[in-house]
Short mmCIF file of C-alpha atoms and ligand atoms in Angstrom, two decimals:
data_model
loop_
_atom_site.label_atom_id
_atom_site.label_comp_id
_atom_site.label_asym_id
_atom_site.label_seq_id
_atom_site.Cartn_x
_atom_site.Cartn_y
_atom_site.Cartn_z
CA MET A 1 101.97 126.54 68.82
CA LEU A 2 100.86 124.60 72.10
CA VAL A 3 102.85 125.48 75.08
CA HIS A 4 102.80 122.95 78.15
CA LEU A 5 102.98 124.15 81.65
CA ARG A 6 103.66 121.92 84.64
CA ASN A 7 102.49 122.18 88.44
CA PRO A 8 99.75 122.60 87.56
CA SER A 9 99.92 121.13 84.54
CA ARG A 10 98.01 122.96 81.31
CA ASP A 11 98.54 123.74 77.99
CA VAL A 12 98.17 127.24 76.28
CA GLU A 13 98.05 128.00 72.52
CA VAL A 14 100.24 130.66 71.49
CA ALA A 15 101.09 132.09 67.98
CA GLY A 16 104.21 131.20 66.23
CA PRO A 17 106.99 132.36 65.52
CA ILE A 18 108.69 133.33 68.42
CA ARG A 19 111.65 133.32 70.25
CA ILE A 20 111.72 131.62 73.69
CA GLN A 21 112.80 134.67 75.66
CA ARG A 22 109.98 136.89 74.00
CA LEU A 23 107.54 133.72 74.91
CA LEU A 24 108.77 133.88 78.38
CA ASP A 25 108.27 137.37 78.93
CA ASP A 26 104.99 137.33 77.09
CA LEU A 27 104.08 134.51 79.44
CA GLY A 28 105.83 136.43 82.74
CA ILE A 29 108.01 133.93 83.11
CA ASN A 30 111.37 133.99 84.97
CA ARG A 31 114.00 132.34 82.23
CA GLU A 32 115.84 131.62 85.99
CA SER A 33 112.84 129.71 86.71
CA VAL A 34 112.20 127.18 84.26
CA ILE A 35 113.63 125.07 81.17
CA VAL A 36 112.21 124.92 77.81
CA ILE A 37 111.77 121.13 76.48
CA ARG A 38 110.99 120.14 72.54
CA ASP A 39 110.84 116.29 71.84
CA GLY A 40 113.16 115.37 74.85
CA GLU A 41 115.39 117.88 74.06
CA LEU A 42 116.61 121.61 75.49
CA VAL A 43 115.71 124.60 73.95
CA PRO A 44 118.04 127.60 74.26
CA GLY A 45 117.06 131.01 75.12
CA ASP A 46 117.59 132.51 71.69
CA ALA A 47 115.65 129.89 69.70
CA LYS A 48 113.15 130.96 67.46
CA LEU A 49 110.10 128.55 67.59
CA PRO A 50 107.84 127.76 64.14
CA ASP A 51 104.03 128.12 64.93
CA ASP A 52 103.44 124.16 64.48
CA ALA A 53 105.99 123.51 67.64
CA ASP A 54 105.04 121.56 70.38
CA ILE A 55 107.34 122.54 73.72
CA GLU A 56 106.97 122.58 77.80
CA ILE A 57 108.04 124.63 79.72
CA ARG A 58 109.27 123.13 83.03
CA PRO A 59 109.71 124.66 86.34
CA VAL A 60 112.75 123.98 88.00
CA ILE A 61 112.38 125.68 91.26
CA SER A 62 111.28 122.64 94.08
CA GLY A 63 109.87 123.75 97.40
CA GLY A 64 110.86 121.06 100.05
CA ALA A 65 112.05 122.53 103.39
CA ALA A 66 114.34 119.34 104.48
CA MET B 1 124.60 130.67 70.85
CA LYS B 2 127.56 129.15 70.70
CA CYS B 3 129.21 126.59 72.94
CA ARG B 4 132.08 128.22 75.10
CA VAL B 5 134.59 125.36 74.72
CA CYS B 6 133.90 123.93 70.91
CA ARG B 7 131.86 126.70 69.11
CA GLY B 8 128.98 124.55 68.22
CA PRO B 9 125.78 125.26 68.56
CA ALA B 10 124.73 125.53 72.36
CA VAL B 11 121.54 124.42 74.23
CA ILE B 12 121.93 126.18 77.61
CA ASP B 13 123.11 129.51 78.43
CA LEU B 14 124.32 130.51 82.09
CA PRO B 15 124.70 133.77 82.26
CA ALA B 16 126.11 133.35 85.47
CA HIS B 17 128.89 131.84 84.48
CA ASN B 18 128.93 134.08 80.94
CA ALA B 19 128.80 130.89 79.15
CA ASN B 20 127.01 129.01 76.57
CA PHE B 21 127.40 125.25 76.20
CA CYS B 22 126.70 122.51 73.69
CA VAL B 23 125.06 119.17 75.66
CA GLU B 24 128.11 117.50 76.00
CA HIS B 25 130.31 120.41 77.26
CA PHE B 26 127.63 121.18 79.78
CA VAL B 27 127.88 117.63 81.06
CA ALA B 28 131.20 118.27 81.50
CA PHE B 29 130.86 121.71 82.90
CA CYS B 30 128.40 120.26 85.88
CA ARG B 31 130.92 117.51 86.61
CA SER B 32 133.49 120.05 86.93
CA GLN B 33 131.56 121.71 89.37
CA VAL B 34 130.95 119.28 91.56
CA ALA B 35 134.63 118.03 91.16
CA LYS B 36 135.39 121.58 92.17
CA ALA B 37 133.00 121.97 95.24
CA ILE B 38 134.39 118.32 96.70
CA HIS B 39 137.99 119.72 96.63
CA GLU B 40 137.23 122.77 97.79
CA PHE B 41 135.43 122.15 100.61
CA ARG B 42 137.49 118.66 100.70
CA MET B 43 134.37 116.10 101.25
CA LEU B 44 135.40 113.28 99.94
CA ALA B 45 138.84 111.28 99.68
CA PRO B 46 138.74 109.20 95.94
CA ASP B 47 137.97 105.85 97.61
CA ASP B 48 135.55 107.21 99.96
CA ARG B 49 132.16 105.14 99.79
CA VAL B 50 129.19 107.58 99.75
CA LEU B 51 125.55 107.39 100.43
CA VAL B 52 123.66 109.66 98.35
CA ALA B 53 120.02 110.28 99.71
CA VAL B 54 117.74 110.13 96.80
CA SER B 55 114.17 111.57 96.40
CA GLY B 56 113.65 110.78 92.92
CA GLY B 57 113.78 114.56 91.94
CA LYS B 58 116.13 116.28 89.82
CA ASP B 59 118.56 117.09 92.19
CA SER B 60 119.37 113.95 94.10
CA LEU B 61 119.37 111.73 90.71
CA ALA B 62 121.94 114.31 88.94
CA LEU B 63 124.22 114.13 91.76
CA TRP B 64 124.29 110.31 92.15
CA ASP B 65 124.86 110.53 88.24
CA ILE B 66 127.58 112.63 88.32
CA LEU B 67 129.37 110.76 91.56
CA LEU B 68 128.82 107.62 89.85
CA ASP B 69 130.36 109.28 86.82
CA LEU B 70 133.24 110.66 88.79
CA GLY B 71 134.29 107.02 89.99
CA TYR B 72 133.29 107.54 93.62
CA GLU B 73 131.54 104.31 95.18
CA ALA B 74 127.92 105.81 95.64
CA ASP B 75 124.96 103.59 96.75
CA GLY B 76 121.44 105.39 96.74
CA PHE B 77 119.11 105.94 99.85
CA VAL B 78 115.28 106.31 99.12
CA ILE B 79 112.78 106.59 101.94
CA GLY B 80 109.01 105.49 101.06
CA LEU B 81 107.50 108.98 102.59
CA GLY B 82 103.91 107.60 102.42
CA ILE B 83 102.68 110.70 100.50
CA GLY B 84 100.26 109.00 98.31
CA GLU B 85 100.90 109.02 94.72
CA TYR B 86 103.72 111.59 95.00
CA SER B 87 105.92 109.07 97.19
CA GLU B 88 105.26 106.12 94.72
CA THR B 89 106.37 107.80 91.51
CA SER B 90 109.20 109.53 93.35
CA THR B 91 110.54 105.51 94.79
CA ALA B 92 110.01 104.95 91.03
CA TYR B 93 112.44 107.45 89.50
CA ALA B 94 114.69 106.06 92.08
CA ARG B 95 114.54 102.42 91.15
CA SER B 96 114.58 103.09 87.50
CA PHE B 97 117.61 104.99 87.73
CA ALA B 98 119.26 102.42 89.57
CA GLU B 99 118.96 99.89 87.53
CA ALA B 100 119.40 101.76 84.32
CA ARG B 101 123.09 102.28 85.99
CA GLY B 102 123.33 98.97 87.71
CA ALA B 103 123.85 101.04 91.37
CA LYS B 104 122.77 99.84 94.47
CA LEU B 105 119.75 101.30 95.73
CA ILE B 106 119.03 101.26 99.73
CA GLU B 107 114.99 101.53 100.12
CA VAL B 108 113.41 101.83 103.79
CA ASP B 109 109.98 102.49 103.95
CA LEU B 110 108.11 104.75 106.63
CA ARG B 111 105.06 102.74 106.86
CA ALA B 112 106.39 99.29 106.50
CA ASP B 113 109.27 99.71 108.52
CA HIS B 114 108.41 102.19 111.21
CA GLY B 115 104.43 101.92 111.41
CA PHE B 116 103.78 105.59 110.47
CA ASP B 117 104.03 107.97 107.21
CA VAL B 118 104.45 111.28 106.76
CA PRO B 119 100.80 112.47 106.45
CA THR B 120 100.02 110.44 109.87
CA ALA B 121 102.87 112.16 111.56
CA ALA B 122 101.79 115.70 110.37
CA ALA B 123 98.22 115.26 111.83
CA GLU B 124 99.73 113.63 114.82
CA THR B 125 102.16 116.20 115.74
CA LYS B 126 100.32 119.10 114.57
CA ARG B 127 103.26 120.49 112.94
CA PRO B 128 104.13 120.87 109.40
CA ALA B 129 104.56 117.89 107.39
CA CYS B 130 108.02 119.21 106.33
CA SER B 131 109.60 118.76 109.98
CA ALA B 132 108.29 115.39 111.25
CA CYS B 133 109.53 114.79 107.46
CA GLY B 134 112.93 116.04 107.37
CA LEU B 135 113.55 114.79 111.23
CA SER B 136 112.76 111.04 109.89
CA LYS B 137 114.72 111.86 106.66
CA ARG B 138 118.08 112.76 108.86
CA HIS B 139 117.86 110.37 111.24
CA LEU B 140 117.10 107.25 108.95
CA PHE B 141 120.10 108.66 106.42
CA ASP B 142 122.19 108.83 109.37
CA ARG B 143 121.53 105.38 110.62
CA ALA B 144 121.77 104.11 106.91
CA ALA B 145 125.22 105.27 106.40
CA LEU B 146 126.65 104.06 109.50
CA GLU B 147 125.29 100.75 109.06
CA GLY B 148 126.24 100.63 105.64
CA GLY B 149 129.83 101.72 106.40
CA HIS B 150 129.67 104.55 104.04
CA ALA B 151 131.92 107.94 104.66
CA ALA B 152 129.58 110.27 104.18
CA VAL B 153 126.10 110.77 103.35
CA ALA B 154 125.21 113.05 100.27
CA THR B 155 122.23 115.31 99.86
CA GLY B 156 121.07 116.94 96.39
CA HIS B 157 121.02 120.54 97.99
CA ASN B 158 121.81 122.66 95.18
CA LEU B 159 122.85 126.78 95.11
CA ASP B 160 119.37 127.83 94.94
CA ASP B 161 118.34 125.89 98.10
CA GLU B 162 121.22 127.18 99.99
CA ALA B 163 120.98 130.74 98.90
CA ALA B 164 117.26 130.34 100.00
CA VAL B 165 118.19 129.17 103.53
CA LEU B 166 120.83 132.01 103.84
CA PHE B 167 118.66 134.65 102.90
CA GLY B 168 115.83 133.35 105.21
CA ASN B 169 118.32 133.08 108.39
CA THR B 170 119.79 136.30 107.30
CA LEU B 171 116.50 138.13 107.15
CA ARG B 172 115.96 136.81 110.60
CA TRP B 173 119.75 136.67 111.74
CA ASN B 174 119.13 133.32 113.03
CA THR B 175 122.85 132.93 114.28
CA GLU B 176 122.52 129.22 115.39
CA TYR B 177 121.44 128.16 111.86
CA LEU B 178 123.92 130.16 110.20
CA ALA B 179 126.90 128.86 112.27
CA ARG B 180 125.36 125.38 110.64
CA GLN B 181 125.23 126.28 106.92
CA ARG B 182 127.84 124.84 105.30
CA PRO B 183 128.45 122.37 102.37
CA ILE B 184 130.52 119.91 104.70
CA LEU B 185 129.53 118.70 108.41
CA PRO B 186 132.62 116.75 109.76
CA GLU B 187 131.52 113.19 111.28
CA ARG B 188 130.79 113.90 114.82
CA ASP B 189 129.68 111.87 117.97
CA GLY B 190 128.28 108.95 115.98
CA PHE B 191 126.70 111.43 112.80
CA PRO B 192 128.10 110.66 109.50
CA ARG B 193 129.84 113.45 107.72
CA LYS B 194 127.62 115.58 105.61
CA ILE B 195 128.26 116.86 102.63
CA LYS B 196 126.32 118.82 99.50
CA PRO B 197 128.36 118.52 96.65
CA LEU B 198 125.97 120.53 94.67
CA VAL B 199 126.46 124.25 95.91
CA ARG B 200 127.97 124.96 92.74
CA LEU B 201 125.32 124.31 91.25
CA GLY B 202 121.86 125.79 90.83
CA GLU B 203 118.32 124.48 90.21
CA ARG B 204 118.06 125.31 86.64
CA GLU B 205 121.56 123.29 85.73
CA MET B 206 120.60 120.43 87.15
CA ALA B 207 116.91 120.40 85.59
CA ALA B 208 118.71 120.62 82.31
CA TYR B 209 121.31 118.11 83.29
CA CYS B 210 118.76 115.30 83.57
CA VAL B 211 117.45 116.49 80.52
CA VAL B 212 120.41 116.44 78.32
CA ARG B 213 121.11 113.14 80.09
CA GLY B 214 118.11 111.47 79.33
CA ILE B 215 116.95 110.82 83.46
CA ASP B 216 113.48 111.11 84.28
CA TYR B 217 112.81 112.53 87.46
CA ILE B 218 109.37 113.65 89.16
CA VAL B 219 108.49 117.17 88.09
CA GLU B 220 105.61 117.31 90.42
CA GLU B 221 105.91 118.91 93.96
CA CYS B 222 105.60 117.41 96.88
CA PRO B 223 102.08 117.92 98.02
CA MET B 224 103.06 118.93 101.33
CA ALA B 225 105.18 121.82 100.31
CA ALA B 226 102.73 124.25 99.32
CA GLY B 227 102.99 127.42 100.91
CA ASN B 228 106.56 126.85 102.15
CA LYS B 229 108.25 130.41 102.58
CA HIS B 230 111.88 129.08 100.35
CA LEU B 231 109.70 129.21 97.51
CA THR B 232 109.18 132.85 98.20
CA TYR B 233 112.70 133.33 98.67
CA LYS B 234 113.56 131.98 95.66
CA ASP B 235 111.71 133.43 93.78
CA ALA B 236 112.96 136.89 95.10
CA LEU B 237 116.36 135.84 94.77
CA ASN B 238 115.39 134.96 91.01
CA LEU B 239 114.40 138.33 90.30
CA VAL B 240 117.71 139.56 91.11
CA GLU B 241 119.61 137.43 89.64
CA LEU B 242 117.79 138.05 86.64
CA GLU B 243 119.01 141.64 86.79
CA SER B 244 122.35 140.84 88.11
CA PRO B 245 123.55 137.43 87.03
CA GLY B 246 125.94 135.44 89.59
CA SER B 247 124.22 137.11 92.79
CA LYS B 248 123.25 133.87 94.24
CA HIS B 249 126.66 132.30 93.82
CA ALA B 250 128.06 135.59 95.17
CA PHE B 251 125.76 135.94 97.82
CA TYR B 252 125.81 131.82 99.18
CA HIS B 253 129.96 131.53 98.24
CA GLN B 254 130.85 134.80 100.12
CA PHE B 255 129.10 133.94 103.06
CA LEU B 256 130.90 131.06 103.34
CA ARG B 257 134.49 132.86 102.68
CA ARG B 258 133.70 135.95 104.92
CA ALA B 259 131.34 135.21 107.28
CA ALA B 260 130.63 132.03 108.18
CA ASP B 261 133.41 131.89 110.55
CA SER B 262 132.03 134.44 112.88
CA PHE B 263 129.24 132.13 113.27
CA ASP B 264 130.99 128.94 114.68
CA ALA B 265 130.62 129.74 118.64
CA GLU B 266 126.95 129.42 117.86
CA THR B 267 127.01 125.85 117.73
CA THR B 268 125.81 124.07 120.39
CA ALA B 269 128.15 120.80 121.28
CA HIS B 270 126.61 117.74 121.32
CA ASP B 271 126.83 115.98 125.01
CA GLY B 272 127.48 112.53 124.07
CA ASN B 273 124.43 110.88 125.48
CA ARG B 274 122.16 108.17 123.35
CA CYS B 275 118.92 107.55 122.82
CA SER B 276 118.07 104.32 125.02
CA ARG B 277 116.10 102.74 121.97
CA CYS B 278 118.30 103.23 118.86
CA ASP B 279 121.55 104.29 119.86
CA ALA B 280 121.60 106.87 117.92
CA PRO B 281 123.41 110.69 119.49
CA SER B 282 120.66 112.53 121.54
CA ALA B 283 120.10 114.85 124.52
CA ASN B 284 117.32 113.50 125.41
CA GLU B 285 116.67 109.73 126.63
CA ILE B 286 114.66 109.11 123.20
CA CYS B 287 115.78 110.53 120.23
CA ALA B 288 113.03 112.63 118.14
CA PHE B 289 112.79 109.71 115.56
CA CYS B 290 111.99 107.51 118.64
CA ALA B 291 109.28 109.92 120.01
CA LEU B 292 107.58 110.43 116.43
CA VAL B 293 107.41 106.62 116.09
CA GLU B 294 106.21 106.01 119.85
CA ARG B 295 103.35 109.03 119.36
CA CYS B 296 102.15 108.01 115.28
CA ALA B 297 102.28 104.38 115.07
CA PRO B 298 99.55 102.47 116.32
CA PRO B 299 100.21 99.57 119.48
CA ALA B 300 101.10 96.30 117.46
CA GLU B 301 97.68 94.24 117.16
CA VAL B 302 99.64 90.97 116.40
CA PRO B 303 102.91 89.65 118.04
CA ILE B 304 105.95 91.12 116.25
CA ASP B 305 107.41 87.57 114.96
CA LEU B 306 103.84 86.76 113.21
CA ARG B 307 103.93 89.87 111.26
CA ALA B 308 104.37 89.13 107.59
CA ARG B 309 107.98 90.91 106.88
CA SER B 310 108.94 92.15 103.28
CA SER B 311 112.19 90.89 102.53
CA ARG B 312 114.68 93.17 101.76
S1 SF4 C 1 108.11 118.91 100.87
FE1 SF4 C 1 108.63 118.40 103.19
S2 SF4 C 1 107.09 116.53 103.38
FE2 SF4 C 1 107.80 117.28 100.75
S3 SF4 C 1 109.15 115.41 100.85
FE3 SF4 C 1 110.18 117.64 100.97
S4 SF4 C 1 110.51 117.84 103.28
FE4 SF4 C 1 109.27 116.03 103.05
ZN1 ZN C 2 130.62 122.25 72.87
ZN1 ZN C 3 115.84 106.49 119.04
#
């Protein structure tokens, strides 16, 4: 399964099937700080992804001070 | 996971609200949270015209979208900050949103209209880019709203932003800043009303909202934001939120309810003076923005009237 991460942009291979929540835990990502997108749609935390899935884990935290 | 409203399949879970939603009811939820904030803090009257400070990021575009859907006459305002590709891409997203929604976007370009950009200002003042940038944004938004006859300037600050700022100010007991940390600042001496209608919605909700509404926004961070303390505060609060959903909301909204009033005496009243160059309210002879322009802009080589001006 191909996982696309942003800021900086990079791809990681993860073995599926796997639940989103588990995937985020394995990658050490706080679920509050990202959304998961597959084919332009949101994927809920309890969804199980097949091994051939292609997803984006998009950070939602922005850091501007003004 | 089922939608709280229709029991159909949910696309997002919101532990802070103890709720899951499908696309349709998530959009309705976001709108109702904005409507609730506007009502609770008396931000806008139904026929008030509002100027949305648009950055091309998720928060400001989502805010603009929601205000339009709630029926407000909302114009967008974007500033070309001159931060390389980041600025160009951000402005492009703002333009395509405006076009798609048939909304009015007002544009100002720091370099073309005022002779400097954020990186030059940071280098020239030897201060973090965000201070020159923030100062310019505030000045230009205020001016645009007054010129455009808008009742208020709306910014996309969300719950995470406000909680992080509150956290920073509380850590150091910056009482003067605490006094000003409200979702609405009333109009006074030449400053338009300032409102933050997203204070009931978090960062994750805003990103999710843009995805389900098909709004493209700039995901990349501003390159000048690196090393910013707000990110540390946000991470810290999100660790707490994970263990105890609803903490960010309680931290900020209970502050407003129970503590904010006690800092009121700390606000320094403005004395009614005006900048001699631009007429903006200013304690000094020349306001901070005009001082920045003077410091950064190279002296004109060509007489003003001969310079080609972009028609806007
Ligand atoms: S991060 Fe700082 S420099 Fe970049 S846009 Fe935001 S305020 Fe301006
Ligand atoms: Zn539903
Ligand atoms: Zn001035």
